[in-house]
Coordinates of C-alpha atoms in Angstrom, one line a residue:
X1 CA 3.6 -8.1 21.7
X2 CA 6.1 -6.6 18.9
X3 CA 4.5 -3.5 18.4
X4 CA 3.7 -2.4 22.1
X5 CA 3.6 1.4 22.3
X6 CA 4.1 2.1 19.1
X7 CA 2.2 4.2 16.5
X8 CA 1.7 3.4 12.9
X9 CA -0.3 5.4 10.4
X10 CA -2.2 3.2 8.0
X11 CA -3.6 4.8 4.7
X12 CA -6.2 3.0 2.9
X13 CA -7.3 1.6 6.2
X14 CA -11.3 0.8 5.5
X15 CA -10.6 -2.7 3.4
X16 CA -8.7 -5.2 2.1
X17 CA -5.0 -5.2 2.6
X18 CA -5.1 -1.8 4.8
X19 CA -8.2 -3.0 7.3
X20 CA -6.3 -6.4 7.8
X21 CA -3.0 -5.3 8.5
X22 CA -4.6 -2.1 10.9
X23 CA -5.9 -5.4 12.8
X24 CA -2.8 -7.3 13.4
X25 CA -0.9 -4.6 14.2
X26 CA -3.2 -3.4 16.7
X27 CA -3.4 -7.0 17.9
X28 CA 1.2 -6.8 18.3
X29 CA 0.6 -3.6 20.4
X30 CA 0.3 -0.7 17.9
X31 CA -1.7 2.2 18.7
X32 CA -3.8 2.7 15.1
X33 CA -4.3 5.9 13.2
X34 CA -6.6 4.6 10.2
X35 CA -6.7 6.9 7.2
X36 CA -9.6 6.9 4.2
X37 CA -11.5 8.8 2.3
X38 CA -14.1 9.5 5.0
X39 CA -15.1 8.4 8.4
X40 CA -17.9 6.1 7.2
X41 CA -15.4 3.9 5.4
X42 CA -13.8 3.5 8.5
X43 CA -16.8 2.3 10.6
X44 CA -15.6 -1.5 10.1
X45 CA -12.2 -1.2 11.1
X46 CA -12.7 1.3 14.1
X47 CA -14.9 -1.2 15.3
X48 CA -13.1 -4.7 15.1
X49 CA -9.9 -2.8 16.4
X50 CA -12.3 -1.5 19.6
X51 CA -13.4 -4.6 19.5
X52 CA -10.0 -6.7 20.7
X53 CA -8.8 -3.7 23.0
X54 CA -6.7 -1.9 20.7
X55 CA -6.2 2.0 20.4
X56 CA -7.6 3.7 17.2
X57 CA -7.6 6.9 15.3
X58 CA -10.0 7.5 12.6
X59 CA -9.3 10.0 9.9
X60 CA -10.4 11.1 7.1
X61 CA -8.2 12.3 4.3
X62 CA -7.4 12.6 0.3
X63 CA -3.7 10.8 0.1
X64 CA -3.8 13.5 -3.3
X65 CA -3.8 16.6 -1.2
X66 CA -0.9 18.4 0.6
X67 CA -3.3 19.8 2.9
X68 CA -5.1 16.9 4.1
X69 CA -2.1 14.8 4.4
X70 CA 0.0 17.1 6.1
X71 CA -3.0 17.8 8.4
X72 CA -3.5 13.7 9.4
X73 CA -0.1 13.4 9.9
X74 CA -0.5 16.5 12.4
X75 CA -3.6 14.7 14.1
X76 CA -1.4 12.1 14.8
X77 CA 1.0 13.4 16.5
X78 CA -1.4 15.7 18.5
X79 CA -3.0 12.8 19.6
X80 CA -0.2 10.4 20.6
X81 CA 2.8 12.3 20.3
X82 CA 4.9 9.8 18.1
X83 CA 4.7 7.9 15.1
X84 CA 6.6 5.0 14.4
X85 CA 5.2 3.2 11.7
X86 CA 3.6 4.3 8.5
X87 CA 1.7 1.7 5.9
X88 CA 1.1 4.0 2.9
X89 CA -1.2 1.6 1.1
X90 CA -4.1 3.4 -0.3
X91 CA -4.0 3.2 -4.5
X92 CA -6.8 2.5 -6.7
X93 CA -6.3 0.2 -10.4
X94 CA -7.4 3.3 -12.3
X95 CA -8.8 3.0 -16.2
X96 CA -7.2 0.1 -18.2
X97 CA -7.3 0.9 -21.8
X98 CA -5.2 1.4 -24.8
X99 CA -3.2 4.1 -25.1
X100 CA -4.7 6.5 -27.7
X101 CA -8.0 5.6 -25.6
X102 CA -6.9 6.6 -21.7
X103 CA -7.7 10.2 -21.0
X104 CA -5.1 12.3 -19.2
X105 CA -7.3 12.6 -16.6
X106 CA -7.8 9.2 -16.3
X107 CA -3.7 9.0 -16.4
X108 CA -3.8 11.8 -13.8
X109 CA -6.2 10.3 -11.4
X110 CA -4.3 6.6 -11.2
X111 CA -0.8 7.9 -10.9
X112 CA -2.0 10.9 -8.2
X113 CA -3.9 8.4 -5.9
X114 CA -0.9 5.9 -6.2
X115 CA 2.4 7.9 -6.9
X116 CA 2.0 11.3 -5.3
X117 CA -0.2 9.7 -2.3
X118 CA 2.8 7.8 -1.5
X119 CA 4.9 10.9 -1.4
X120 CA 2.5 13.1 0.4
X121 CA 2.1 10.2 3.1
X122 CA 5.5 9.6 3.7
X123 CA 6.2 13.1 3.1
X124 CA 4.9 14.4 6.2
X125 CA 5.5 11.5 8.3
X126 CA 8.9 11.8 7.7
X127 CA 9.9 14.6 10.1
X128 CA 8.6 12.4 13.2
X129 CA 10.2 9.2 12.1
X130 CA 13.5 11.1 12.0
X131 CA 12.8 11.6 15.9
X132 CA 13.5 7.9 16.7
X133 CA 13.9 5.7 13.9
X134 CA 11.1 3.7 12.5
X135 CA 9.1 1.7 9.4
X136 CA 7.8 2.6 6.1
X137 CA 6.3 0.2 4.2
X138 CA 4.6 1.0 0.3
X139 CA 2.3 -1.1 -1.2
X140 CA 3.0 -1.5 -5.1
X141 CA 2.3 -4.4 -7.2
X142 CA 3.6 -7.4 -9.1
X143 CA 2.4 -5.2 -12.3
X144 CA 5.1 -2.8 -13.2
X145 CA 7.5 -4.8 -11.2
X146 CA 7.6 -8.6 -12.7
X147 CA 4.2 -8.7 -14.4
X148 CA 4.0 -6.5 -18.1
X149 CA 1.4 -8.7 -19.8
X150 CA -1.1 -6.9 -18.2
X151 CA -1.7 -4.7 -21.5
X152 CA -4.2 -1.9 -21.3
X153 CA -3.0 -1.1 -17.6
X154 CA 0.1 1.1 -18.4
X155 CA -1.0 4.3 -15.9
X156 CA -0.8 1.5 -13.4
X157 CA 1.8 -0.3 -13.5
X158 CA 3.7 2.9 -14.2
X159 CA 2.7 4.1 -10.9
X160 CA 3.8 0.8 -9.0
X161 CA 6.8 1.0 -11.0
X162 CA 7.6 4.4 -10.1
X163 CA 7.0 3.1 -6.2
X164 CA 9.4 0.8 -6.1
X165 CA 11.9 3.6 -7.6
X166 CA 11.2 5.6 -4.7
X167 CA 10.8 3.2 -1.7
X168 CA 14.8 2.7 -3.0
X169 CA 15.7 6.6 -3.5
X170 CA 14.3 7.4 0.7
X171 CA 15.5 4.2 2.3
X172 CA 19.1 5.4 1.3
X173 CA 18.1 8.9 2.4
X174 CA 16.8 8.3 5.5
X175 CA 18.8 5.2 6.5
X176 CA 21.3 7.4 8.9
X177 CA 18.3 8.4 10.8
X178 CA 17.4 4.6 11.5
X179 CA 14.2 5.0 9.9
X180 CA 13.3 1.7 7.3
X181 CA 11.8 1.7 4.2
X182 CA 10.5 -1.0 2.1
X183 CA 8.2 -2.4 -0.8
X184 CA 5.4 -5.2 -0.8
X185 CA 4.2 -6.6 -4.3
X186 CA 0.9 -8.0 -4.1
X187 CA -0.4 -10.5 -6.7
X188 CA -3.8 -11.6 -7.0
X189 CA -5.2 -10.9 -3.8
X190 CA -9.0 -11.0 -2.4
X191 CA -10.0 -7.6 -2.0
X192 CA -12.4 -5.6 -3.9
X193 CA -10.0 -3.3 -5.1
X194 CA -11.6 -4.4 -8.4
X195 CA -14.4 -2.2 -7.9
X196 CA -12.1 1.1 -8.6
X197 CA -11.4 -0.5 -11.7
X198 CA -12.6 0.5 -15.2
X199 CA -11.2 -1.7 -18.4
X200 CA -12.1 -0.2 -21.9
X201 CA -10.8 -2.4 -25.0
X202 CA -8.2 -4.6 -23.4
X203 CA -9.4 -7.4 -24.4
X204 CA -8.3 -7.4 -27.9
X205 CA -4.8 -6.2 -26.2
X206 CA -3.6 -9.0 -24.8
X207 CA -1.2 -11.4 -26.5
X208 CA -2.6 -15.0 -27.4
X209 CA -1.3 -16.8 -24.1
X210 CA -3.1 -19.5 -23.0
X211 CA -2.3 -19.7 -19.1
X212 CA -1.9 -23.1 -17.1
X213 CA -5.5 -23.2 -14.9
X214 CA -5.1 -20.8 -12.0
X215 CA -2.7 -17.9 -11.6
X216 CA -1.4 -18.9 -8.5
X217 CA 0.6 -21.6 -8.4
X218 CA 1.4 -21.6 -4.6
X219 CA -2.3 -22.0 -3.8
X220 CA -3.3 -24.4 -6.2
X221 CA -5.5 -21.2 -8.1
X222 CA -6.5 -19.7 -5.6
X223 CA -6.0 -15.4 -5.1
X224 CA -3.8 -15.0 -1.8
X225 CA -5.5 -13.5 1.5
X226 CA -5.5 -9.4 2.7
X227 CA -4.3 -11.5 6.1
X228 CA -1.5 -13.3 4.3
X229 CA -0.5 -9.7 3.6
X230 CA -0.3 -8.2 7.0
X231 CA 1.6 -10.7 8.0
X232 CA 4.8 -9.1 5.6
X233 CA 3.5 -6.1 6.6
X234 CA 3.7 -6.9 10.6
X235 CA 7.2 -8.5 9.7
X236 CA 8.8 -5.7 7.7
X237 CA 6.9 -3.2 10.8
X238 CA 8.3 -5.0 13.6
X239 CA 12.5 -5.4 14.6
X240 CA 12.7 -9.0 13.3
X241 CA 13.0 -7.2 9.8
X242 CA 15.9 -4.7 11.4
X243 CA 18.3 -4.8 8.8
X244 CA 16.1 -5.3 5.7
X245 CA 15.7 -1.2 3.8
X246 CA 15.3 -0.4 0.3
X247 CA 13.8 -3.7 -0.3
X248 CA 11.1 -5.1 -2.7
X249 CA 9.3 -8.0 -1.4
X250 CA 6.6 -10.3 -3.7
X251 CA 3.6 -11.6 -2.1
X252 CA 2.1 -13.6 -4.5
X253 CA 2.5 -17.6 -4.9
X254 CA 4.6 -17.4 -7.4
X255 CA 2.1 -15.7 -10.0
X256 CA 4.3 -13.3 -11.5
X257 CA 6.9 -16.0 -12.1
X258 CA 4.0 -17.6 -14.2
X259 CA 2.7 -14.1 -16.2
X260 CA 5.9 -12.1 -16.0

């Protein structure tokens, strides 16, 4: 197994592209500390993890407060001593709207959950990585990154945008101490991250394009899979990716090649 005896510390860990990749690294060896917004969310995951033999760590958190992160990241290491790994993938699509209509609440809410919960997680996982080197991996998005034409979601892809800035600012930091960080850029993928999304007015926003059938090219239309995901995730995680840091890597058939 590639991950045996390690620990990784997975945020957004009840769905989608955090449940899948908790499974497969718990199925390479990892020991599993799964991080949402409660324990209820995490039912699923705690379960199918139990379920093939693996070790796992519920918690409960808000990736936006200082407290609570610095508090799961404490847990952790109470419980197993070491942490090794750290997914910080929890991020939410926000309000899509025009400008003069998005709140600066709304603005507030997308870029806290996505920006600053990226900070906060890495943050205060980063003392313990020091101790023995390690992998930080940062979900952002092909939207702020290859894909603009998504009008209407600028708190967004400002926020994945911003990601990318700072998965390239810490690798450089923290290379010397062996620790690893990197970016994925989902496209369309199946999860319901959908549901904490709000559009108001975009349609009208958008610029008379008429796209070929399907946005995926690779998959003949289809969206990509949350498992086609851990697998980058499991890669960039394990030594086979031991010289990659700083990096941005796209996951998406080839979408935002089509919609850039």
């Amino acid at each position: 197994m590639q991950l045996e005896a390690r620990v990784a510390f997975v945020t957004g860990a009840a769905s989608g592209i955090g449940q899948a990749s908790a499974l497969l690294l718990a199925r390479e060896g990892a020991k599993i500390a799964a991080l949402d917004q409660d324990l209820d969310k995490l039912s699923s995951t705690v379960a199918l993890i139990n379920s093939q033999g693996g070790e796992v760590l519920a918690i409960a958190a808000d990736v936006t407060q200082p407290h609570d992160m610095a508090q799961a990241v404490r847990q952790v290491i109470e419980h197993w001593g070491r942490l090794d790994i750290v997914f910080a993938n929890a991020g939410i699509n926000g309000v899509w709207a025009p400008l003069e209509e998005l709140s600066p609440d709304e603005w507030d809410r997308t870029i806290d959950t996505n920006l600053k919960g990226t900070f906060l997680t890495v943050k205060y996982a980063v003392p313990y990585l020091k101790r023995s080197g390690g992998s930080v991996i940062v979900t952002s998005s092909v939207n702020g990154t290859r894909v603009f034409s998504n009008t209407g979601a600028t708190a967004y892809s400002c926020s994945k945008a911003a990601q990318v800035a700072f998965v390239k600012m810490v690798a450089l930091e923290l290379a010397e101490h062996l620790v690893r960080v990197n970016v994925i850029c989902p496209g369309l993928i199946d999860t319901n991250i959908d549901q904490s999304t709000q559009k108001r007015g975009v349609e009208d926003l958008r610029p008379p394009v008429e796209y070929p059938r399907g946005f995926v090219p690779l998959n003949r239309g289809q969206p990509g899979t949350s498992a086609q995901v851990a697998q980058l995730v499991l890669f960039l995680a394990s030594d086979a990716s031991d010289h990659i840091t700083g990096t941005e890597l796209w996951i998406d058939g080839a979408e935002s090649l089509l919609k850039g």
